[in-house]
CSV table of C-alpha atoms and ligand atoms in Angstrom, one decimal:
chain,number,residue,atom,x,y,z
A,1,MET,CA,0.0,0.0,0.0
A,2,PHE,CA,1.2,3.5,-0.8
A,3,GLU,CA,1.8,5.7,2.2
A,4,LYS,CA,2.5,8.9,0.2
A,5,ILE,CA,1.6,10.0,-3.3
A,6,LEU,CA,3.1,12.9,-5.2
A,7,ILE,CA,0.8,14.7,-7.6
A,8,ALA,CA,2.6,16.0,-10.7
A,9,ASN,CA,0.0,18.6,-11.6
A,10,ARG,CA,-1.8,21.7,-10.5
A,11,GLY,CA,-5.3,23.3,-10.4
A,12,GLU,CA,-8.5,21.4,-10.0
A,13,ILE,CA,-7.1,18.0,-11.0
A,14,ALA,CA,-4.4,18.2,-8.3
A,15,LEU,CA,-7.2,18.8,-5.7
A,16,ARG,CA,-9.2,15.9,-7.2
A,17,VAL,CA,-6.3,13.6,-6.5
A,18,ILE,CA,-5.5,15.0,-3.1
A,19,ARG,CA,-9.2,14.3,-2.1
A,20,ALA,CA,-9.0,10.7,-3.2
A,21,CYS,CA,-5.7,10.3,-1.3
A,22,ARG,CA,-7.2,11.7,1.9
A,23,GLU,CA,-10.2,9.4,1.8
A,24,MET,CA,-7.8,6.4,1.4
A,25,GLY,CA,-5.6,7.5,4.3
A,26,ILE,CA,-2.6,8.3,1.9
A,27,ARG,CA,-0.5,11.3,2.4
A,28,SER,CA,-0.3,13.7,-0.5
A,29,VAL,CA,2.6,15.8,-1.8
A,30,ALA,CA,1.9,18.8,-4.0
A,31,VAL,CA,4.5,20.2,-6.4
A,32,HIS,CA,4.4,23.7,-7.6
A,33,SER,CA,6.2,26.4,-9.6
A,34,THR,CA,7.2,29.7,-8.1
A,35,ALA,CA,4.1,31.3,-9.8
A,36,ASP,CA,1.8,28.8,-7.9
A,37,SER,CA,3.1,29.3,-4.3
A,38,ASP,CA,-0.4,30.6,-3.3
A,39,ALA,CA,-2.3,27.9,-5.3
A,40,MET,CA,-5.0,25.9,-3.6
A,41,HIS,CA,-3.3,22.5,-4.3
A,42,VAL,CA,-0.3,23.7,-2.3
A,43,ARG,CA,-2.6,24.6,0.6
A,44,MET,CA,-4.6,21.5,0.5
A,45,ALA,CA,-1.9,18.8,0.2
A,46,ASP,CA,-0.2,17.4,3.3
A,47,GLU,CA,3.2,18.6,2.0
A,48,ALA,CA,4.3,20.9,-0.8
A,49,ILE,CA,7.5,21.3,-2.6
A,50,CYS,CA,8.6,24.0,-5.1
A,51,ILE,CA,10.0,22.4,-8.3
A,52,GLY,CA,10.9,25.4,-10.5
A,53,PRO,CA,10.1,28.7,-12.2
A,54,ALA,CA,6.7,29.7,-13.7
A,55,SER,CA,7.4,28.2,-17.1
A,56,SER,CA,5.9,24.7,-17.1
A,57,THR,CA,8.9,23.4,-19.2
A,58,ASP,CA,11.1,24.1,-16.1
A,59,SER,CA,8.6,23.0,-13.5
A,60,TYR,CA,5.5,20.8,-14.1
A,61,LEU,CA,7.2,19.2,-17.1
A,62,SER,CA,10.6,18.8,-15.6
A,63,MET,CA,11.2,15.1,-15.0
A,64,PRO,CA,14.3,15.4,-12.9
A,65,ALA,CA,12.7,18.1,-10.7
A,66,ILE,CA,9.7,15.8,-10.1
A,67,ILE,CA,11.7,12.7,-9.4
A,68,SER,CA,13.9,14.7,-7.0
A,69,ALA,CA,10.8,15.9,-5.2
A,70,CYS,CA,9.7,12.2,-4.8
A,71,GLU,CA,13.2,11.4,-3.3
A,72,VAL,CA,13.1,14.4,-1.0
A,73,THR,CA,9.6,13.7,0.3
A,74,GLY,CA,9.7,9.9,0.2
A,75,ALA,CA,6.7,9.6,-2.1
A,76,GLN,CA,6.3,6.1,-3.5
A,77,ALA,CA,4.0,6.8,-6.4
A,78,ILE,CA,3.1,9.7,-8.8
A,79,HIS,CA,-0.3,10.6,-10.0
A,80,PRO,CA,0.1,12.7,-13.2
A,81,GLY,CA,-3.4,14.1,-13.6
A,82,TYR,CA,-4.1,15.0,-17.2
A,83,GLY,CA,-1.9,17.0,-19.5
A,84,PHE,CA,1.7,17.7,-18.5
A,85,LEU,CA,3.6,14.3,-18.1
A,86,SER,CA,0.4,12.1,-18.0
A,87,GLU,CA,1.1,10.5,-21.4
A,88,ASN,CA,4.8,10.7,-21.5
A,89,ALA,CA,6.3,7.3,-22.0
A,90,ALA,CA,9.9,8.4,-21.3
A,91,PHE,CA,8.8,9.8,-17.9
A,92,VAL,CA,7.1,6.5,-17.0
A,93,GLN,CA,10.2,4.6,-18.0
A,94,MET,CA,12.4,6.9,-15.9
A,95,LEU,CA,10.1,6.3,-12.8
A,96,GLU,CA,10.5,2.6,-13.3
A,97,ASP,CA,14.2,3.0,-13.3
A,98,HIS,CA,13.9,4.9,-10.0
A,99,ASP,CA,11.6,2.3,-8.4
A,100,LEU,CA,8.7,4.8,-8.3
A,101,THR,CA,5.2,3.7,-9.3
A,102,PHE,CA,3.4,5.6,-12.0
A,103,ILE,CA,-0.3,5.7,-11.4
A,104,GLY,CA,-1.3,4.9,-14.9
A,105,PRO,CA,-0.6,2.4,-17.7
A,106,SER,CA,2.9,1.0,-18.7
A,107,ALA,CA,5.3,3.0,-20.9
A,108,ALA,CA,4.7,0.4,-23.6
A,109,HIS,CA,0.9,1.0,-23.6
A,110,ILE,CA,1.4,4.8,-23.6
A,111,ARG,CA,3.7,4.5,-26.6
A,112,MET,CA,1.2,2.2,-28.4
A,113,MET,CA,-1.4,4.9,-28.2
A,114,GLY,CA,0.9,7.9,-28.3
A,115,ASP,CA,1.2,8.6,-31.9
A,116,LYS,CA,-2.0,8.5,-33.8
A,117,ILE,CA,-0.9,6.2,-36.7
A,118,THR,CA,0.4,3.5,-34.4
A,119,ALA,CA,-2.8,4.0,-32.3
A,120,LYS,CA,-5.0,3.3,-35.3
A,121,GLU,CA,-3.0,0.3,-36.3
A,122,THR,CA,-3.3,-1.1,-32.8
A,123,ALA,CA,-7.0,-0.4,-32.7
A,124,LEU,CA,-7.6,-2.2,-36.0
A,125,ALA,CA,-5.6,-5.2,-34.8
A,126,LEU,CA,-7.7,-5.2,-31.6
A,127,GLY,CA,-11.0,-5.3,-33.6
A,128,ILE,CA,-12.0,-1.7,-33.0
A,129,PRO,CA,-13.6,0.1,-36.0
A,130,VAL,CA,-11.5,3.1,-37.2
A,131,VAL,CA,-12.2,6.1,-39.4
A,132,PRO,CA,-11.3,5.3,-43.1
A,133,GLY,CA,-8.0,6.9,-44.0
A,134,SER,CA,-4.5,6.7,-45.4
A,135,GLU,CA,-2.5,3.7,-44.4
A,136,GLY,CA,0.1,5.3,-42.2
A,137,GLY,CA,1.8,8.7,-42.8
A,138,VAL,CA,1.5,10.8,-45.9
A,139,PRO,CA,5.0,12.0,-46.8
A,140,ASP,CA,4.3,14.4,-49.8
A,141,LEU,CA,1.5,16.1,-51.7
A,142,ASP,CA,1.3,13.5,-54.5
A,143,THR,CA,0.6,10.7,-51.9
A,144,ALA,CA,-1.9,13.0,-50.2
A,145,ARG,CA,-3.7,13.7,-53.5
A,146,ALA,CA,-3.8,10.0,-54.3
A,147,ALA,CA,-5.1,9.0,-50.8
A,148,ALA,CA,-7.7,11.8,-50.7
A,149,GLY,CA,-8.9,10.9,-54.3
A,150,ASP,CA,-9.4,7.2,-53.2
A,151,MET,CA,-11.4,8.0,-50.1
A,152,GLY,CA,-13.3,11.0,-51.6
A,153,TYR,CA,-13.6,14.6,-50.3
A,154,PRO,CA,-13.9,16.2,-47.8
A,155,VAL,CA,-10.8,14.9,-46.0
A,156,ILE,CA,-9.0,16.0,-42.8
A,157,ILE,CA,-5.2,16.1,-42.5
A,158,LYS,CA,-4.1,15.3,-39.0
A,159,ALA,CA,-0.7,15.5,-37.2
A,160,THR,CA,0.5,12.0,-36.2
A,161,ALA,CA,1.8,13.6,-33.0
A,162,GLY,CA,-1.3,15.7,-32.6
A,163,GLY,CA,-3.2,16.6,-29.4
A,164,GLY,CA,-5.4,19.3,-28.0
A,165,GLY,CA,-7.1,19.8,-31.3
A,166,ARG,CA,-4.1,21.3,-32.9
A,167,GLY,CA,-2.5,20.4,-36.3
A,168,MET,CA,-5.8,19.5,-38.1
A,169,LYS,CA,-6.9,20.9,-41.4
A,170,VAL,CA,-9.9,20.1,-43.6
A,171,ALA,CA,-9.8,20.1,-47.4
A,172,ASN,CA,-13.3,20.2,-49.0
A,173,THR,CA,-11.9,19.8,-52.5
A,174,GLU,CA,-8.7,18.9,-54.3
A,175,ALA,CA,-8.1,22.6,-54.8
A,176,GLU,CA,-7.9,23.0,-51.1
A,177,LEU,CA,-5.7,20.0,-50.4
A,178,GLU,CA,-2.3,21.6,-51.1
A,179,ASN,CA,-2.8,24.5,-48.7
A,180,ALA,CA,-4.3,22.3,-46.0
A,181,PHE,CA,-1.5,19.8,-46.3
A,182,ARG,CA,1.2,22.5,-46.0
A,183,THR,CA,-0.5,24.3,-43.2
A,184,ALA,CA,-1.1,21.1,-41.2
A,185,ARG,CA,2.5,20.1,-41.6
A,186,SER,CA,3.9,23.4,-40.5
A,187,GLU,CA,1.5,23.6,-37.6
A,188,ALA,CA,2.5,20.0,-36.6
A,189,LYS,CA,6.2,20.9,-36.8
A,190,SER,CA,5.9,24.0,-34.6
A,191,ALA,CA,3.5,22.5,-32.1
A,192,PHE,CA,4.9,19.0,-31.7
A,193,GLY,CA,8.4,19.1,-33.3
A,194,ASN,CA,7.2,16.4,-35.8
A,195,ASP,CA,5.7,17.3,-39.2
A,196,GLU,CA,4.3,13.8,-40.0
A,197,VAL,CA,0.7,13.9,-41.0
A,198,TYR,CA,-2.0,11.4,-42.2
A,199,ILE,CA,-5.3,11.7,-43.9
A,200,GLU,CA,-8.8,10.7,-42.8
A,201,LYS,CA,-12.2,10.9,-44.3
A,202,TYR,CA,-13.8,14.0,-42.8
A,203,LEU,CA,-17.1,13.1,-41.2
A,204,GLN,CA,-19.6,15.8,-41.8
A,205,ARG,CA,-22.1,15.5,-38.9
A,206,PRO,CA,-20.7,13.0,-36.4
A,207,ARG,CA,-21.0,13.1,-32.6
A,208,HIS,CA,-17.9,12.7,-30.4
A,209,ILE,CA,-18.5,9.6,-28.2
A,210,GLU,CA,-15.9,8.3,-25.9
A,211,VAL,CA,-15.9,5.1,-23.9
A,212,GLN,CA,-14.4,5.0,-20.4
A,213,VAL,CA,-12.4,1.8,-19.9
A,214,PHE,CA,-10.5,0.3,-16.9
A,215,GLY,CA,-8.0,-2.5,-16.8
A,216,ASP,CA,-6.3,-4.2,-13.9
A,217,GLY,CA,-3.2,-5.0,-15.9
A,218,LYS,CA,-3.8,-8.7,-15.5
A,219,GLY,CA,-6.1,-9.2,-18.5
A,220,ASN,CA,-9.4,-8.1,-16.8
A,221,ALA,CA,-11.2,-5.0,-18.0
A,222,VAL,CA,-14.6,-3.3,-17.8
A,223,HIS,CA,-16.2,-0.3,-19.6
A,224,LEU,CA,-18.1,2.5,-17.9
A,225,GLY,CA,-20.3,3.5,-20.8
A,226,GLU,CA,-19.8,6.5,-22.9
A,227,ARG,CA,-19.6,10.3,-22.6
A,228,ASP,CA,-20.9,12.6,-25.3
A,229,CYS,CA,-18.5,15.4,-25.9
A,230,SER,CA,-19.9,16.7,-29.2
A,231,LEU,CA,-20.2,20.3,-28.1
A,232,GLN,CA,-16.7,21.6,-29.0
A,233,ARG,CA,-15.0,24.8,-30.0
A,234,ARG,CA,-11.9,24.4,-32.1
A,235,HIS,CA,-11.9,20.7,-31.5
A,236,GLN,CA,-11.9,21.4,-27.7
A,237,LYS,CA,-14.6,20.1,-25.5
A,238,VAL,CA,-16.9,22.6,-23.7
A,239,PHE,CA,-19.9,20.6,-22.4
A,240,GLU,CA,-19.9,16.9,-21.8
A,241,GLU,CA,-22.6,14.5,-20.7
A,242,ALA,CA,-23.3,10.9,-19.8
A,243,PRO,CA,-25.1,8.9,-21.0
A,244,SER,CA,-25.2,10.2,-24.6
A,245,PRO,CA,-28.7,11.3,-25.6
A,246,SER,CA,-28.1,9.6,-29.0
A,247,ILE,CA,-26.9,6.1,-28.0
A,248,THR,CA,-29.2,3.1,-27.4
A,249,ALA,CA,-28.5,0.5,-24.7
A,250,GLU,CA,-27.7,-2.0,-27.4
A,251,GLN,CA,-25.2,0.4,-29.1
A,252,ARG,CA,-23.6,1.1,-25.7
A,253,ALA,CA,-23.3,-2.6,-24.9
A,254,ARG,CA,-21.8,-3.4,-28.3
A,255,ILE,CA,-19.1,-0.6,-28.4
A,256,GLY,CA,-18.5,-1.0,-24.7
A,257,GLY,CA,-17.9,-4.7,-25.1
A,258,ILE,CA,-15.5,-4.2,-28.0
A,259,CYS,CA,-13.5,-1.6,-26.0
A,260,ALA,CA,-13.4,-3.7,-22.8
A,261,ASP,CA,-12.2,-6.8,-24.8
A,262,ALA,CA,-9.5,-4.7,-26.5
A,263,VAL,CA,-8.2,-3.4,-23.2
A,264,ALA,CA,-8.3,-6.9,-21.6
A,265,LYS,CA,-6.3,-8.2,-24.6
A,266,MET,CA,-3.8,-5.5,-24.3
A,267,GLY,CA,-3.3,-6.3,-20.6
A,268,TYR,CA,-3.9,-2.6,-20.0
A,269,SER,CA,-3.6,-1.2,-16.5
A,270,GLY,CA,-5.7,1.7,-15.1
A,271,ALA,CA,-8.1,4.2,-16.6
A,272,GLY,CA,-8.3,4.9,-20.4
A,273,THR,CA,-10.6,6.5,-22.8
A,274,ILE,CA,-11.3,5.2,-26.3
A,275,GLU,CA,-12.6,8.1,-28.5
A,276,PHE,CA,-14.9,7.7,-31.4
A,277,LEU,CA,-16.8,9.7,-33.9
A,278,PHE,CA,-20.4,8.3,-34.2
A,279,GLU,CA,-22.4,8.8,-37.4
A,280,ASP,CA,-25.4,6.9,-38.8
A,281,GLY,CA,-25.2,4.3,-36.1
A,282,GLU,CA,-21.5,3.5,-36.7
A,283,PHE,CA,-18.5,4.1,-34.4
A,284,TYR,CA,-15.1,5.2,-35.9
A,285,PHE,CA,-12.1,5.2,-33.6
A,286,ILE,CA,-10.0,8.4,-33.6
A,287,GLU,CA,-7.7,7.9,-30.6
A,288,MET,CA,-7.2,6.5,-27.1
A,289,ASN,CA,-6.2,8.6,-24.1
A,290,THR,CA,-4.1,6.6,-21.6
A,291,ARG,CA,-5.0,8.8,-18.6
A,292,LEU,CA,-7.8,10.3,-16.6
A,293,GLN,CA,-9.9,12.7,-18.7
A,294,VAL,CA,-11.0,16.2,-17.7
A,295,GLU,CA,-14.6,15.1,-18.0
A,296,HIS,CA,-14.3,11.9,-15.9
A,297,PRO,CA,-16.8,13.2,-13.2
A,298,VAL,CA,-19.9,12.7,-15.4
A,299,THR,CA,-19.0,9.0,-15.5
A,300,GLU,CA,-18.4,8.9,-11.7
A,301,ALA,CA,-21.8,10.6,-11.2
A,302,ILE,CA,-23.9,8.1,-13.2
A,303,PHE,CA,-22.0,5.0,-11.9
A,304,GLY,CA,-21.3,6.2,-8.3
A,305,VAL,CA,-17.6,5.1,-8.5
A,306,ASP,CA,-14.4,7.0,-7.7
A,307,LEU,CA,-12.2,6.6,-10.7
A,308,VAL,CA,-9.1,8.1,-9.0
A,309,ARG,CA,-9.4,5.7,-6.1
A,310,GLU,CA,-9.7,2.9,-8.6
A,311,GLN,CA,-6.6,4.2,-10.4
A,312,ILE,CA,-4.6,4.2,-7.1
A,313,ARG,CA,-5.9,0.7,-6.2
A,314,VAL,CA,-4.9,-0.8,-9.5
A,315,ALA,CA,-1.5,0.8,-9.3
A,316,GLU,CA,-1.1,-0.9,-5.9
A,317,GLY,CA,-1.8,-4.2,-7.7
A,318,LEU,CA,-5.3,-4.7,-6.3
A,319,PRO,CA,-8.1,-6.1,-8.4
A,320,LEU,CA,-10.8,-3.9,-9.8
A,321,SER,CA,-13.4,-3.2,-7.2
A,322,PHE,CA,-16.3,-3.6,-9.6
A,323,THR,CA,-17.3,-6.1,-12.3
A,324,GLN,CA,-19.1,-5.2,-15.4
A,325,ASP,CA,-22.4,-6.4,-13.9
A,326,ASP,CA,-22.0,-4.1,-10.9
A,327,LEU,CA,-21.9,-1.1,-13.3
A,328,VAL,CA,-25.4,0.1,-13.8
A,329,ILE,CA,-26.2,3.6,-15.0
A,330,ASN,CA,-28.1,5.8,-12.6
A,331,GLY,CA,-29.6,9.0,-14.1
A,332,HIS,CA,-27.8,11.6,-16.2
A,333,ALA,CA,-24.8,13.9,-15.6
A,334,ILE,CA,-23.5,17.0,-17.4
A,335,GLU,CA,-20.2,18.8,-17.0
A,336,VAL,CA,-19.4,22.4,-18.2
A,337,ARG,CA,-15.9,23.6,-18.4
A,338,ILE,CA,-15.5,27.0,-17.0
A,339,ASN,CA,-12.5,28.9,-18.5
A,340,ALA,CA,-11.0,32.3,-17.6
A,341,GLU,CA,-11.8,33.6,-21.0
A,342,LYS,CA,-13.7,36.7,-22.4
A,343,LEU,CA,-16.5,36.1,-24.8
A,344,PRO,CA,-17.1,36.3,-27.7
A,345,ASN,CA,-13.6,35.6,-28.7
A,346,PHE,CA,-12.5,33.4,-25.8
A,347,ALA,CA,-9.4,35.5,-25.1
A,348,PRO,CA,-7.7,34.3,-22.0
A,349,CYS,CA,-8.1,36.7,-19.1
A,350,PRO,CA,-6.2,35.7,-16.1
A,351,GLY,CA,-6.3,38.0,-13.1
A,352,LYS,CA,-7.5,38.4,-9.6
A,353,VAL,CA,-10.7,36.7,-8.4
A,354,ASN,CA,-12.3,38.9,-5.8
A,355,THR,CA,-15.1,36.7,-4.8
A,356,PHE,CA,-15.7,33.0,-5.4
A,357,HIS,CA,-18.9,31.2,-4.4
A,358,ALA,CA,-19.4,27.6,-5.5
A,359,PRO,CA,-22.9,26.3,-6.0
A,360,GLY,CA,-24.2,23.5,-3.9
A,361,GLY,CA,-27.2,21.3,-3.1
A,362,LEU,CA,-28.4,18.0,-4.4
A,363,GLY,CA,-26.6,16.6,-7.4
A,364,VAL,CA,-24.1,19.5,-7.7
A,365,ARG,CA,-20.3,19.1,-7.7
A,366,MET,CA,-17.9,21.9,-8.3
A,367,ASP,CA,-14.3,20.9,-9.0
A,368,SER,CA,-12.2,24.1,-8.9
A,369,ALA,CA,-9.0,25.4,-7.3
A,370,LEU,CA,-10.4,29.0,-7.1
A,371,TYR,CA,-10.8,30.9,-3.9
A,372,GLY,CA,-11.6,34.6,-3.1
A,373,GLY,CA,-8.5,36.7,-3.4
A,374,TYR,CA,-6.7,34.2,-5.7
A,375,ARG,CA,-4.7,35.6,-8.6
A,376,ILE,CA,-4.9,33.3,-11.6
A,377,PRO,CA,-1.4,33.2,-13.1
A,378,PRO,CA,-1.1,33.8,-16.9
A,379,TYR,CA,1.2,30.9,-17.6
A,380,TYR,CA,-1.1,27.9,-17.6
A,381,ASP,CA,-4.4,26.5,-19.1
A,382,SER,CA,-7.4,28.7,-18.8
A,383,LEU,CA,-9.6,26.0,-17.2
A,384,ILE,CA,-10.6,27.3,-13.7
A,385,GLY,CA,-13.4,25.0,-12.8
A,386,LYS,CA,-15.8,22.2,-13.8
A,387,LEU,CA,-19.4,22.3,-12.7
A,388,ILE,CA,-20.9,18.8,-12.7
A,389,VAL,CA,-24.6,18.2,-12.1
A,390,HIS,CA,-26.4,14.9,-11.7
A,391,GLY,CA,-30.2,14.3,-12.1
A,392,ARG,CA,-32.6,11.5,-12.4
A,393,ASP,CA,-32.9,12.1,-16.1
A,394,ARG,CA,-31.6,14.5,-18.7
A,395,PRO,CA,-34.3,17.2,-18.3
A,396,GLU,CA,-33.6,17.2,-14.5
A,397,ALA,CA,-29.9,17.5,-15.1
A,398,LEU,CA,-30.4,20.5,-17.4
A,399,GLN,CA,-32.7,22.2,-14.9
A,400,ARG,CA,-30.1,21.6,-12.1
A,401,LEU,CA,-27.3,23.0,-14.3
A,402,ARG,CA,-29.3,26.2,-14.8
A,403,ARG,CA,-30.0,26.5,-11.1
A,404,ALA,CA,-26.4,25.8,-10.1
A,405,LEU,CA,-24.9,28.2,-12.7
A,406,GLY,CA,-27.3,30.9,-11.2
A,407,GLU,CA,-25.6,30.3,-7.7
A,408,LEU,CA,-22.1,30.4,-9.0
A,409,ILE,CA,-20.2,33.7,-8.4
A,410,ILE,CA,-16.8,34.3,-9.9
A,411,ASP,CA,-16.2,38.0,-9.6
A,412,GLY,CA,-13.2,40.0,-10.9
A,413,ILE,CA,-12.5,38.1,-14.1
A,414,ASP,CA,-14.4,37.2,-17.2
A,415,THR,CA,-15.4,33.6,-17.7
A,416,THR,CA,-17.2,31.3,-20.2
A,417,VAL,CA,-20.3,31.0,-17.8
A,418,PRO,CA,-22.5,33.3,-19.9
A,419,LEU,CA,-22.1,30.8,-22.8
A,420,PHE,CA,-23.7,28.0,-20.7
A,421,PHE,CA,-26.9,30.1,-20.1
A,422,GLU,CA,-27.1,30.6,-23.9
A,423,LEU,CA,-26.6,26.9,-24.5
A,424,LEU,CA,-29.4,26.0,-22.0
A,425,ASP,CA,-31.8,28.2,-23.9
A,426,ALA,CA,-31.0,26.5,-27.2
A,427,PRO,CA,-33.7,24.0,-28.3
A,428,ASP,CA,-31.1,21.7,-29.9
A,429,VAL,CA,-29.3,21.4,-26.6
A,430,GLN,CA,-32.5,20.8,-24.8
A,431,SER,CA,-33.4,18.0,-27.2
A,432,GLY,CA,-29.8,16.7,-27.4
A,433,ASP,CA,-29.8,17.2,-31.2
A,434,TYR,CA,-26.3,18.3,-31.9
A,435,ASN,CA,-23.0,17.1,-33.6
A,436,ILE,CA,-19.4,18.2,-33.4
A,437,HIS,CA,-20.0,21.2,-35.7
A,438,TRP,CA,-23.0,22.5,-33.9
A,439,LEU,CA,-21.3,24.8,-31.4
A,440,GLU,CA,-19.2,26.6,-33.9
A,441,LYS,CA,-22.2,27.5,-35.9
A,442,PHE,CA,-24.1,28.5,-32.8
A,443,LEU,CA,-21.3,30.8,-31.7
A,444,ASP,CA,-21.2,32.5,-35.1
A,445,ARG,CA,-24.9,33.1,-34.9
A,446,THR,CA,-25.4,34.0,-31.3
A,447,LEU,CA,-22.3,35.5,-29.6
A,448,LYS,CA,-21.0,37.5,-32.5
A,449,ALA,CA,-24.5,38.9,-33.4
B,1,ADP,P1,-6.8,15.7,-30.5
B,1,ADP,O1,-6.0,14.6,-30.0
B,1,ADP,O2,-6.0,16.9,-31.0
B,1,ADP,O3,-7.9,16.1,-29.5
B,1,ADP,P2,-8.7,14.0,-32.0
B,1,ADP,O4,-8.2,13.0,-33.0
B,1,ADP,O5,-9.1,13.4,-30.7
B,1,ADP,O6,-7.6,15.1,-31.8
B,1,ADP,O7,-9.8,14.9,-32.6
B,1,ADP,C1,-10.4,15.9,-31.9
B,1,ADP,C2,-11.7,16.4,-32.6
B,1,ADP,O8,-11.4,16.8,-34.0
B,1,ADP,C3,-12.8,15.3,-32.7
B,1,ADP,O9,-13.5,15.3,-31.4
B,1,ADP,C4,-13.6,15.9,-33.8
B,1,ADP,O10,-14.4,17.0,-33.4
B,1,ADP,C5,-12.5,16.4,-34.8
B,1,ADP,N1,-12.1,15.3,-35.8
B,1,ADP,C6,-11.0,14.5,-35.7
B,1,ADP,N2,-11.0,13.6,-36.7
B,1,ADP,C7,-12.1,13.9,-37.5
B,1,ADP,C8,-12.7,13.3,-38.7
B,1,ADP,N3,-12.1,12.3,-39.3
B,1,ADP,N4,-13.8,13.9,-39.2
B,1,ADP,C9,-14.4,14.9,-38.6
B,1,ADP,N5,-13.9,15.5,-37.4
B,1,ADP,C10,-12.8,15.0,-36.9
C-alpha cells in the first residue's frame, strides 16, 4: 500500500487527486512552480515542494525536478493528472528505473497509443472500428492527393503527434488540399516538433462519443459506458454529458464490449478513454487517451464510483473493485468547463478573483481550485473550474445546471459562464440534437451577433 503519493500537476485536478488520497488515508505531496506558491493545491496537500520557475517546461514538465521531489519527500508513487507528463512514456520509463510507481498504464501502452498512426493500427488489430484513412503517414503532396482521391472529399489532414485539437486541417476539394496539407505540416512541426501527417475521411455530422475503460493489468477489464462530448469549439470540449442522448442501450453494450475486450487483450492497467466519432449508427475510432480525462466526473456521477481511487488501487496491484455487472447507469450527468476567457472571442483573461462562491445542493459538484482573493497566473491552461450536475434524467440535469450556474459567483475576471446560459436556452441542446460542428455554428450566430 502507498503511504505517500506525489501529484505532478496543479489546479482542480491536483485537488481531485488529493481528495482521493485523503479518503484512502494516503499522504499527498503537491509540487508547484514559483508562480503557484499561493495555489489551492499547495494549501490542501499534506506537503508541498517547489520544483521550479513559472514556465511549465522548467517545473511541471521537468522530469528530474519531479523525481527529486519524490526522493526528498519519500513519495512512492506519482499521479500525473491530465496534460503535462500524463502521457509521456519516457517519464514512465524513468520512474520505473527509480523504483517509483506511475499511477497509470505502462510505458509500452502509452507508446502504443501515443502517436495516432500506431494507435489506429493497434485499434484495428484489436478489432476496434476506425475512421477510413491513409495507411500510415503521408510524406508528400502527391501521396496525399492519391489518398484523398481514393477516399473522396472532404478529408481531414491530422498530425501524427497531434493533441489538444491542434495540427488538423480540412480540405473540401482537391483545390484546397495543397494549402491544407502544407498548413497542417507546418503547424504540426511547430506545435509537436514532428511534421508527419496522415489523412482521414472528414465526417460531416458526427457526434464525439468516448468510452471509459478500466483494466487491472492482468487481463481483466470493464467499460463504464460513454460520454458525449460533441459540443466543441476548435476541437476542444466545452460541455460533456453521460449517457449520450443519441446512443441506445444495445449500441452502448456493443461498443463498450468491443472496448473492454480490446483493453483486456492489451493487458492494459488503469483508466483509459477510447474516443470515437459516431455517425449513422457506426462508431469510428479516432484515438485512445491513456490517462484520466478532464470530463471523468460525469462517469463517476452516473455509476457512483471514484475513478481516481480505482486508479490508485490498480497501481497498488489490487483487483478492480467492480465487475461489469456491478456497473449500472443511474440518471444523467452534465459537466461544463469554466474557463477564464472573455466572450465572444474566448481571449484568455487571467487576473484576480475577488469573490468566489461555489454552487451546492443535491446533485451538484464543483471541482475548482479557485478561492476569493486568488490571482490566476497567466502561464497555464485557462480552465478554472468544472461544474458537474447529476439528475434522475436529462431534463432534470439540465434544470439543475441552470439552477447551479445561477448560484455560482466568480467575480473579478471574465469567464465562459454566460455561454452556458445561452446553451441551456438553445432548443437543440434541450433536445440533445447536436453534432461536433453545432457549437461553432451557434457561436457564429449568437455571440457575434
Ligand atoms: P486531439 O488529440 O487533438 O484532440 P482527435 O483526433 O481526438 O484530436 O480529434 C479531436 C476532434 O477533432 C474530434 O472530437 C472531432 O471533433 C474532430 N475530428 C477529428 N477527426 C475527425 C474526422 N475524421 N472527421 C471529422 N472530425 C474530426
